[in-house]
Short mmCIF file of C-alpha atoms in Angstrom, two decimals:
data_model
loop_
_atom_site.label_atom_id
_atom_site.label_comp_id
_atom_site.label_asym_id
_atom_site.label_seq_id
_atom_site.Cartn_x
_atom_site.Cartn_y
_atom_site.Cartn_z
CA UNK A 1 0.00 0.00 0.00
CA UNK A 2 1.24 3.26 -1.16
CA UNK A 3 -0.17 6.78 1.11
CA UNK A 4 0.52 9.85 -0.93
CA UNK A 5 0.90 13.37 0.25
CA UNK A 6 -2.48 13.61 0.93
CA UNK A 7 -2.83 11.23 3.14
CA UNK A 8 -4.87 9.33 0.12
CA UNK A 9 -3.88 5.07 -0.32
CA UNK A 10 -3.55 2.95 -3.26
CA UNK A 11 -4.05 -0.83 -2.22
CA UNK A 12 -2.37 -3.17 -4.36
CA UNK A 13 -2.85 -6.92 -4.19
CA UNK A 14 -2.93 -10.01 -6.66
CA UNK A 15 -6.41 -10.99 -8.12
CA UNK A 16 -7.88 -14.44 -9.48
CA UNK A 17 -5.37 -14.43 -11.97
CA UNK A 18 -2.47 -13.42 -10.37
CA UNK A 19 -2.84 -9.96 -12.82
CA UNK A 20 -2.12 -6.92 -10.15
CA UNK A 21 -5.10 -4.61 -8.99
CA UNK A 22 -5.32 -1.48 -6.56
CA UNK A 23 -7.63 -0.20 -5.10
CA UNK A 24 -8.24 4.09 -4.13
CA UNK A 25 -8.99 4.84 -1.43
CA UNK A 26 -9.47 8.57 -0.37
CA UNK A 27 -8.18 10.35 3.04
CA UNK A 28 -11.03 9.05 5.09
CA UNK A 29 -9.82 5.17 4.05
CA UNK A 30 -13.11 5.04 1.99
CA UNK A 31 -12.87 3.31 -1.24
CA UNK A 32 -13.65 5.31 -4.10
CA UNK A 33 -12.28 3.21 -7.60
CA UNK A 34 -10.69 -0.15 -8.10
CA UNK A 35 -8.41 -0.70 -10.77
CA UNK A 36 -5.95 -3.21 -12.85
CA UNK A 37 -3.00 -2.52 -13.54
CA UNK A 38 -2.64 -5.57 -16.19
CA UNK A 39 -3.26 -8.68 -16.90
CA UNK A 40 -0.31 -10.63 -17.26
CA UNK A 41 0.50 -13.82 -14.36
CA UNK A 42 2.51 -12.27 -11.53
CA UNK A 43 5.02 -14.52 -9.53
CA UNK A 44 5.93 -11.40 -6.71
CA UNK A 45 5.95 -7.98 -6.29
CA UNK A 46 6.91 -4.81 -4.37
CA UNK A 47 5.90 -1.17 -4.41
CA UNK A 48 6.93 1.86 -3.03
CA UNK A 49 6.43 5.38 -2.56
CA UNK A 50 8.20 8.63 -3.18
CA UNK A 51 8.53 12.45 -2.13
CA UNK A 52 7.50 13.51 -5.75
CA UNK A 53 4.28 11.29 -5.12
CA UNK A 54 5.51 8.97 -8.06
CA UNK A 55 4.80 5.18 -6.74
CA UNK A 56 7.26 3.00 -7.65
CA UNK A 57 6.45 -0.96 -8.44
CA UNK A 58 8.52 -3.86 -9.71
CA UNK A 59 7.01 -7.16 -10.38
CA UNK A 60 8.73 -10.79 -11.25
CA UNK A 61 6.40 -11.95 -14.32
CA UNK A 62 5.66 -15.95 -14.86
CA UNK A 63 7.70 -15.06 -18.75
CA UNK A 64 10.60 -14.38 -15.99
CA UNK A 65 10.74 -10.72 -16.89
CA UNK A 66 11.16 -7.86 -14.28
CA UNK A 67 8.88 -5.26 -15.01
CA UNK A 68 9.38 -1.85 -13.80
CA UNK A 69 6.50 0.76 -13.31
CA UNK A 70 6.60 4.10 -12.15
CA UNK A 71 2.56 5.72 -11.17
CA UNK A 72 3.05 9.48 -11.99
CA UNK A 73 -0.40 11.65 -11.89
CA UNK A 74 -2.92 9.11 -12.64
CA UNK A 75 -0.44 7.44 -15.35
CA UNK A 76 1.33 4.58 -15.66
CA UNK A 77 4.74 3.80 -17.74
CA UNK A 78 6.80 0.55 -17.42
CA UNK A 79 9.79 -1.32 -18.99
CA UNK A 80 11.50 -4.64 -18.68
CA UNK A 81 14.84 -4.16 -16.83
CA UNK A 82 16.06 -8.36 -16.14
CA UNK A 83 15.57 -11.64 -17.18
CA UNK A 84 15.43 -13.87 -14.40
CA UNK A 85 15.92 -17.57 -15.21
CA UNK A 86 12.89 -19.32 -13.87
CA UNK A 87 14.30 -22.90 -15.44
CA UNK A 88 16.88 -23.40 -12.77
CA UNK A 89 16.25 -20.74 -9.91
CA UNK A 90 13.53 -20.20 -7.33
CA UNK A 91 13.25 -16.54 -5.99
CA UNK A 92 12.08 -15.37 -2.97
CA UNK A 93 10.77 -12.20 -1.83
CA UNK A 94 11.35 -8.66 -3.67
CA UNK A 95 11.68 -5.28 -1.79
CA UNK A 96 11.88 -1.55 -3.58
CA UNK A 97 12.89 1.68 -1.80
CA UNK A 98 12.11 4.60 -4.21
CA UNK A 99 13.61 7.97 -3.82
CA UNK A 100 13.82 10.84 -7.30
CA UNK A 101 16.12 9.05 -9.73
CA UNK A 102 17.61 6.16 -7.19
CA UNK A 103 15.74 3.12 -7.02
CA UNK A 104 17.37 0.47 -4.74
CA UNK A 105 15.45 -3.64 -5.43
CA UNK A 106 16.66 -6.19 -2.93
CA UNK A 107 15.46 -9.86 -4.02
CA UNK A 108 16.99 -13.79 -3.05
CA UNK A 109 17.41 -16.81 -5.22
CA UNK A 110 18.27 -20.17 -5.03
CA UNK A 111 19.21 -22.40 -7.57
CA UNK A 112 17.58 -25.68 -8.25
CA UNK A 113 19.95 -27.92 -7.84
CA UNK A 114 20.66 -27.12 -3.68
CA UNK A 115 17.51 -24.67 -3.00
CA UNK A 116 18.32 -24.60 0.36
CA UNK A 117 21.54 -22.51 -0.53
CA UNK A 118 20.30 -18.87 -1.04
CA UNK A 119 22.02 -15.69 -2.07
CA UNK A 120 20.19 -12.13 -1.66
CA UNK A 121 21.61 -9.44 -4.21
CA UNK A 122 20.97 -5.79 -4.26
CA UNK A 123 20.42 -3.61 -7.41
CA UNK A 124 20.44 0.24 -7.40
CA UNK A 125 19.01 2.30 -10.34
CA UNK A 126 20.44 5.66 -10.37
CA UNK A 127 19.46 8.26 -13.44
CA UNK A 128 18.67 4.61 -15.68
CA UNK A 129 22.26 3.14 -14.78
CA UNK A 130 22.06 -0.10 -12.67
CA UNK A 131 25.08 -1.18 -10.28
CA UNK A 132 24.31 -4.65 -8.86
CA UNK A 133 26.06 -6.07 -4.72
CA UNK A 134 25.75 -9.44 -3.67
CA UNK A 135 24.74 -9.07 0.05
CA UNK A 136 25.00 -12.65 1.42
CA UNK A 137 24.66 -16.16 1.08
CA UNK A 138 23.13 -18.53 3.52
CA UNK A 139 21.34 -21.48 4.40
CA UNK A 140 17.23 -22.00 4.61
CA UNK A 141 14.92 -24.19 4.14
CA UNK A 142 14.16 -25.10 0.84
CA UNK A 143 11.75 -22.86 -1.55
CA UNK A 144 12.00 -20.50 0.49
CA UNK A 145 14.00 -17.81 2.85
CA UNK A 146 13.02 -15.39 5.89
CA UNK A 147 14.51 -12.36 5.48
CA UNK A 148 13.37 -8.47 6.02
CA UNK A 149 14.53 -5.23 5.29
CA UNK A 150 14.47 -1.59 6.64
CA UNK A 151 15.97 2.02 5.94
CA UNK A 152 17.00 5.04 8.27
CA UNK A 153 17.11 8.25 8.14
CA UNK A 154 20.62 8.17 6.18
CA UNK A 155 19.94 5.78 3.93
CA UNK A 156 21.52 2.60 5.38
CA UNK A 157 19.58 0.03 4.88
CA UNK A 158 19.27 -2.71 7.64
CA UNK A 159 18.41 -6.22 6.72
CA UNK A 160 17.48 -9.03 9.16
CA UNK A 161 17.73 -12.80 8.15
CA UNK A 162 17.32 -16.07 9.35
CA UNK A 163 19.95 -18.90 8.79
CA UNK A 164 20.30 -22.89 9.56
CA UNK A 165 23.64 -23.52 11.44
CA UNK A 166 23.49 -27.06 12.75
CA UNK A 167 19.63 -27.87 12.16
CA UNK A 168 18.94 -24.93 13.87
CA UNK A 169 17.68 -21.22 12.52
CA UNK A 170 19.51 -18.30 13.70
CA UNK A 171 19.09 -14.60 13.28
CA UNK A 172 21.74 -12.90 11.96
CA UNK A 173 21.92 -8.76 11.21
CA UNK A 174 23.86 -7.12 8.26
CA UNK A 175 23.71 -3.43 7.07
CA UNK A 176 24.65 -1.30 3.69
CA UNK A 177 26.47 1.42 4.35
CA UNK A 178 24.96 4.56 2.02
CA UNK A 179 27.92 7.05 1.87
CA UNK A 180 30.60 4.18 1.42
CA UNK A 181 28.29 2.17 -1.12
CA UNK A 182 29.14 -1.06 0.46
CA UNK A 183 27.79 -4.01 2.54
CA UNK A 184 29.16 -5.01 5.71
CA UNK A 185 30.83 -8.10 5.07
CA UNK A 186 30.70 -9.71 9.08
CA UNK A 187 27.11 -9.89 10.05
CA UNK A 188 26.00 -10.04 13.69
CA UNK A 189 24.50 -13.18 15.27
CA UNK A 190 21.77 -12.02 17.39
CA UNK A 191 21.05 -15.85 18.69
CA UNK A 192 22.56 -18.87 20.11
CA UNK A 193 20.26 -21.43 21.38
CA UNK A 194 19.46 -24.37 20.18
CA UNK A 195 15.96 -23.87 19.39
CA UNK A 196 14.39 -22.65 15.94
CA UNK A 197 14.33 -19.38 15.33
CA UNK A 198 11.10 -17.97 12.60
CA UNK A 199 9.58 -15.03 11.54
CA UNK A 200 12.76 -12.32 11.97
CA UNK A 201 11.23 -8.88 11.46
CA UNK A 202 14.05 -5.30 11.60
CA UNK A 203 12.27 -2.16 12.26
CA UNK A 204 14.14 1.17 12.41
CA UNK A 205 12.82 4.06 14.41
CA UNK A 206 12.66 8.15 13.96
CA UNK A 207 15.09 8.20 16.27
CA UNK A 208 17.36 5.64 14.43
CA UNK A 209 16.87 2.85 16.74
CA UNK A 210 16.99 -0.53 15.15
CA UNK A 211 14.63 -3.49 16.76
CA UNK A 212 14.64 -6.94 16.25
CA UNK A 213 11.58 -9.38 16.30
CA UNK A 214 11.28 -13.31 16.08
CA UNK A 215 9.35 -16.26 17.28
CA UNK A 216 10.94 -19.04 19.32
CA UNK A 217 9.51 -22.85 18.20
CA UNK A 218 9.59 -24.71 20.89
CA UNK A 219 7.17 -28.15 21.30
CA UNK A 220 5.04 -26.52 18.48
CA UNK A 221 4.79 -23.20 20.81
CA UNK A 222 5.94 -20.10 19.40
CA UNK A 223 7.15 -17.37 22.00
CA UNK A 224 7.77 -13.75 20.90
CA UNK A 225 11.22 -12.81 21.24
CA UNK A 226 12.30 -8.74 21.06
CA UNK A 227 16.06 -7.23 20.86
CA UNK A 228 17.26 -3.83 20.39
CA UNK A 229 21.06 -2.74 19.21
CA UNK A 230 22.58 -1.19 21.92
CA UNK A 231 25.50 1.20 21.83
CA UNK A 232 28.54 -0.37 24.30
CA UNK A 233 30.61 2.82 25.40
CA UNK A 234 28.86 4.85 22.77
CA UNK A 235 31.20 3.31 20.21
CA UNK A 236 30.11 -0.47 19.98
CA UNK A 237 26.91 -2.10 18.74
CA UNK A 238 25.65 -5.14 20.61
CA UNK A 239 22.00 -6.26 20.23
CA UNK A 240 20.56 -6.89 23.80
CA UNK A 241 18.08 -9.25 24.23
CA UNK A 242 15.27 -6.86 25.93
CA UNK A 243 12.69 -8.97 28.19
CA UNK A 244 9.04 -8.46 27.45
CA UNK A 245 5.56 -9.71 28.35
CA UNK A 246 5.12 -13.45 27.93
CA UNK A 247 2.99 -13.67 24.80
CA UNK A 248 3.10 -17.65 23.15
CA UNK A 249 1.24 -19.84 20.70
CA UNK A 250 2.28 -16.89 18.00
CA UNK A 251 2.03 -17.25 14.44
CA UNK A 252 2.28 -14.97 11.39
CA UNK A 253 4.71 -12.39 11.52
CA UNK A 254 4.94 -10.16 14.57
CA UNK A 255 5.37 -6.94 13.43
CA UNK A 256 6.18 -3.63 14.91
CA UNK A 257 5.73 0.27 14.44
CA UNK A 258 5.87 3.95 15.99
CA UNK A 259 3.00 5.97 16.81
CA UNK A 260 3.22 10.06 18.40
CA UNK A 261 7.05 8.53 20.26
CA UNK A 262 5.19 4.90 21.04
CA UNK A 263 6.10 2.15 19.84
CA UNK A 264 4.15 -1.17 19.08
CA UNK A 265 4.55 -4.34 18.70
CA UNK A 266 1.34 -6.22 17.19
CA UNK A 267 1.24 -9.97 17.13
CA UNK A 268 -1.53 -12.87 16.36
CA UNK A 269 -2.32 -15.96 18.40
CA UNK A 270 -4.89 -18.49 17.16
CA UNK A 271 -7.87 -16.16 17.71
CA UNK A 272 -6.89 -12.97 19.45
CA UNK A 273 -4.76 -10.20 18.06
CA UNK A 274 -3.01 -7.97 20.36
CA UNK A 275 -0.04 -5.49 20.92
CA UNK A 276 2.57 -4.76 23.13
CA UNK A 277 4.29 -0.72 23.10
CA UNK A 278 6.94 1.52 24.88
CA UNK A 279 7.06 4.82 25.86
CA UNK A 280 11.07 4.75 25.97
CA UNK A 281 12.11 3.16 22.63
CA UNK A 282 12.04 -0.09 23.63
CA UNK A 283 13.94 -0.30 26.65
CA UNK A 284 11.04 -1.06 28.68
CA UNK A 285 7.64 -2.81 27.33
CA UNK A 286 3.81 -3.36 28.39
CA UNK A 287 0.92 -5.35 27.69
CA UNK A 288 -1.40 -3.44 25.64
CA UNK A 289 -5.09 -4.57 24.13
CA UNK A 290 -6.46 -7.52 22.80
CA UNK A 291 -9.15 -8.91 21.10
CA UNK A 292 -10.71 -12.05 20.18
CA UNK A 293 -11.74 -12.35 16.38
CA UNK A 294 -12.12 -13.77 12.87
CA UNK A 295 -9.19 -13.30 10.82
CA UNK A 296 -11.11 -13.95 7.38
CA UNK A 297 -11.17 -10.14 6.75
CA UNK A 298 -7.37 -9.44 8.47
CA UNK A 299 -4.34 -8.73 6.17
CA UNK A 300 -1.04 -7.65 7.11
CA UNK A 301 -0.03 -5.13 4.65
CA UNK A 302 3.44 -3.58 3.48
CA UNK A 303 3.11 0.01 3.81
CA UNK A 304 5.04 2.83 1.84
CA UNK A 305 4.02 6.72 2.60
CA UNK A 306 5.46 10.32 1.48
CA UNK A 307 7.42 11.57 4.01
CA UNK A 308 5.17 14.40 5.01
CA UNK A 309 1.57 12.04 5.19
CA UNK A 310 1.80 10.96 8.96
CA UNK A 311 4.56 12.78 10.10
CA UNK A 312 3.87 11.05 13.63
CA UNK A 313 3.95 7.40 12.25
CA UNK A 314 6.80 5.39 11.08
CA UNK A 315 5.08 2.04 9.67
CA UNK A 316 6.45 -0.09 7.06
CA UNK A 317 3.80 -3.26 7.38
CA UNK A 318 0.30 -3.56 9.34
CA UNK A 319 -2.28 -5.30 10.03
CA UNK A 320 -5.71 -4.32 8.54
CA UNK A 321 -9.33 -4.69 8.09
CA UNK A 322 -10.50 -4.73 4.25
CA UNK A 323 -13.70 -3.71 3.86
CA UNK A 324 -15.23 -1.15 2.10
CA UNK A 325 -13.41 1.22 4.81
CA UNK A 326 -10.11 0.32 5.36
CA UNK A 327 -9.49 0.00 9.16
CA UNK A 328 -5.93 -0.31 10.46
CA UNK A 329 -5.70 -2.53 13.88
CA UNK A 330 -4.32 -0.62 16.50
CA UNK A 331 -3.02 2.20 14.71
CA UNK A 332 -5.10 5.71 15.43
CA UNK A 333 -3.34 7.96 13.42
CA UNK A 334 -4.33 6.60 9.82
CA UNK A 335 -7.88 5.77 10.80
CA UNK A 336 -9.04 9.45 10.83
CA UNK A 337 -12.87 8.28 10.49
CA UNK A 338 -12.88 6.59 13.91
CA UNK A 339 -14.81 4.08 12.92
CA UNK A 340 -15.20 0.91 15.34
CA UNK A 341 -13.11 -2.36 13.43
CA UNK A 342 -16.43 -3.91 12.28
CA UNK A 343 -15.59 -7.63 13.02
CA UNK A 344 -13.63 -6.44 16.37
CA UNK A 345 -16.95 -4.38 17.19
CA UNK A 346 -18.56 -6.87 19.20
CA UNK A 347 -15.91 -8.00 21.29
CA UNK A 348 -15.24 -4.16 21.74
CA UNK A 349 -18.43 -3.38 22.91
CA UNK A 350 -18.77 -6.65 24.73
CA UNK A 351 -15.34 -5.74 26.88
CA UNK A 352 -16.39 -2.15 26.93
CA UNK A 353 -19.56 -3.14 28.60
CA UNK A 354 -17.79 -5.35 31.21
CA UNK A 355 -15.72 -2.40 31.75
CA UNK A 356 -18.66 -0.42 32.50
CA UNK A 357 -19.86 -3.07 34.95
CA UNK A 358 -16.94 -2.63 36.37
CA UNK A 359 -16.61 0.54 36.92
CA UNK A 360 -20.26 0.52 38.25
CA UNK A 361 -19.18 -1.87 40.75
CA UNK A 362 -16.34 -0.07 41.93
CA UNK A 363 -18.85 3.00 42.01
CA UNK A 364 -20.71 1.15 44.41
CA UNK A 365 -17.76 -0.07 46.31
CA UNK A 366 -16.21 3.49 46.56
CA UNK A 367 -20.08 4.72 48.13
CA UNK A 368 -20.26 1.91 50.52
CA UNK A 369 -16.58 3.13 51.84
CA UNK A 370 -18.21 6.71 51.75
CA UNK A 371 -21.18 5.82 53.70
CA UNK A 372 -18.63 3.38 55.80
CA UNK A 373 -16.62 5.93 56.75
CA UNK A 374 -20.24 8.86 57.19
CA UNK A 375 -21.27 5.94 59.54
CA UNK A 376 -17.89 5.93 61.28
CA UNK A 377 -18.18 9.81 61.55
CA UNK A 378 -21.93 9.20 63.23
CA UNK A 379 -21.16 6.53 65.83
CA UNK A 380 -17.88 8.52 66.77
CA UNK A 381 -20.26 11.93 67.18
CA UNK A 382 -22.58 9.80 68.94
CA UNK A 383 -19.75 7.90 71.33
CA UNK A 384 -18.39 11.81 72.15
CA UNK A 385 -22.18 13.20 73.14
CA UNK A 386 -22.87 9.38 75.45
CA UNK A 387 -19.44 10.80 76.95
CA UNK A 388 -21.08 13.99 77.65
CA UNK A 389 -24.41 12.73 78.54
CA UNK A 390 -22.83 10.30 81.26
CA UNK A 391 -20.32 12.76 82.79
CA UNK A 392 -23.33 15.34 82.87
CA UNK A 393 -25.34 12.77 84.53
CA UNK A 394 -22.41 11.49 87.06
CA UNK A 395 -22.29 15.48 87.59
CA UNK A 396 -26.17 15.71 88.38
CA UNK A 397 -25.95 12.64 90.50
CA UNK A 398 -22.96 13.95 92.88
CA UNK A 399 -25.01 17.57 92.97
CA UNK A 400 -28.27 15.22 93.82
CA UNK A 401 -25.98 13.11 96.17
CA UNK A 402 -24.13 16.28 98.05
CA UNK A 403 -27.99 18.42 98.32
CA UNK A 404 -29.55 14.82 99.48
CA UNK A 405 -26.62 15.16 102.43
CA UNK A 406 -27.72 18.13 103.39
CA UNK A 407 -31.39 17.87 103.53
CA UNK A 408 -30.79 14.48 105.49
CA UNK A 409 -28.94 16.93 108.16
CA UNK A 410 -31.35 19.82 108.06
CA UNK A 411 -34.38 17.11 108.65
CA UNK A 412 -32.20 14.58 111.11
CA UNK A 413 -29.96 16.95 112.67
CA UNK A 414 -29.05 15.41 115.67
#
């Protein structure tokens, strides 16, 4: 999904045919036209976003051609820049970051022959000239390899990956440096146990803080795991393994953005989504809502936006409602109607109601320590004035006692 500087979105997914569509939607996430962009069989694709508005796409074609499109005010133009060779490679997933006249694809391959061997290349475009890296090569399992990519604010661009060492997945990190043009050639291993690592996910920040997410498989239980890189005397980077609230039985990607200086991490168990978030970047984290659903209508969606839509956000995937309305779980800022999520309304109002309950329960609990403490207030008045009452009384009596005395004498005086 692509939000332009108008805070308007273009949806793009894969229809019957595998031919790419997108949807318009305008700045209240109503859907206004839905479109096709052609009609050809589509193996993968990536789009992106940028500051001129121009939305940049790139798509692997069944022929084995990579198409490149550019979206520029309502238009479309495109041209074939490779020929990948579908006979004796599998490819994995494609990424695009699009800036004015620099175009950076990141894709991996494996061959045929030993799929579970898989190299991830990088190719820049720069005024129509292309300059191609190889990043890295590592194991996975076969047809397929987990691996995710971010940017910062100076154009490094991080990339997280997972790796079998010894029958086990890893996580490693590895970075490409913008001003020197080159990747760093001794990634970091952010893991060591001997349990399966899945799912990595690399998010980067406003403030240039770079997170890690994965699951832990253990006994078919998957545990969310978080770790931040850490500066070690303000000159070293170590990623530190940051504990946060148990959350298992995890599947799909957890994923994580910022919101007005919070950040989130949203994750989905077998029927409930939820999130976690931090008020300090990370260094500590809390247990935020949850609800139980049906996931029919939930996506999770890769997100590209002009720089100047959102200013407060920083979101490169989420996880959405697609409806008529598009409704974005757990992230305020983008759903400016403030509609209710319709499937989550239910369980909303349901838990809103019990919230009510509760609060009219403590209501009533907070009264009856009110009238507790008015009674308290009563019996002590009432203590103070039987006080008074019997030392008036043991006052009258000695006056009754002492004039008794003296009548006695007056009427028996002997």
């Amino acid at each position: 999904m692509a939000i332009n500087s108008h805070e308007e979105s273009i949806l793009f997914c894969l229809g019957p045919e595998r031919d790419i569509e997108y949807r318009l939607f305008n700045d209240f996430n109503t859907l206004i036209d839905k479109l096709q962009l052609n009609k050809n069989k589509v193996l993968k694709y990536s789009i992106a976003i940028d500051n001129m508005d121009k939305i940049h796409l790139v798509a692997l074609m069944n022929s084995g051609e990579l198409n490149y499109f550019i979206y520029d005010n309502g238009n479309w133009s495109n041209t074939i820049i490779a020929k990948f060779d579908l006979q004796s490679k599998v490819y994995g997933d494609i990424y695009i970051f699009g800036e004015e006249n620099n175009i950076n694809i990141i894709y991996s391959y494996a061959n045929l022959i030993n799929s579970k061997l898989w190299t991830i290349q990088h190719v820049i475009g720069y005024n129509n000239t292309w300059n191609q890296y190889s990043v890295i090569k590592f194991a996975s399992h076969r047809n397929s390899a987990a691996y995710v990519i971010d940017k910062d604010t100076l154009g490094n661009i991080q990339l997280l990956y997972g790796s079998i060492e010894d029958y086990t997945s890893q996580i490693y990190h590895t970075f490409y440096n913008f001003y020197a043009k080159i990747w760093n050639p001794s990634p970091s291993k952010l893991t060591t146990s001997k349990i399966n690592k899945v799912s990595p996910y690399i998010f980067v920040d406003t403030k240039n803080h770079i997170h890690s997410l994965w699951l832990e498989s253990l006994d078919n239980n998957h545990i969310l795991k978080y770790s931040k890189l850490n500066t070690l005397d303000g000159k070293k980077y170590i990623w530190k393994q940051i504990k946060i609230p148990y959350i298992s039985d995890c599947y799909n990607y957890p994923i994580m953005f910022e919101e007005n200086n919070l950040l989130k991490i949203a994750y989905i168990k077998s029927d409930t989504i939820g999130y976690l978030y931090s008020a300090d970047y990370g260094d500590t984290w809390y247990e935020g809502d949850s609800f139980n659903t049906d996931f029919s209508n939930i996506n999770l969606i890769k997100v590209s936006k002009h720089d100047s839509a959102y200013k407060n956000i920083k979101v490169n995937h989420i996880y959405a409602l697609l409806e008529e309305k598009l409704n974005f779980l757990f992230l305020d800022s983008i759903n400016s109607s403030n509609v209710a999520y319709s499937n989550l309304k239910k369980d909303y109002e349901k838990s809103s109601l019990e919230n009510n309950k509760l609060e009219e329960i403590e209501t009533k609990i907070e009264n009856i320590l009110n009238n507790q403490e008015t009674i308290n207030d009563l019996l002590l008045k009432n203590i103070d004035s039987q006080k008074r009452v019997e030392v008036n009384i043991q006052s009258l009596i000695d006056i009754l006692s002492n004039k008794k005395n003296s009548l006695f004498e007056k009427l028996f005086k002997w």
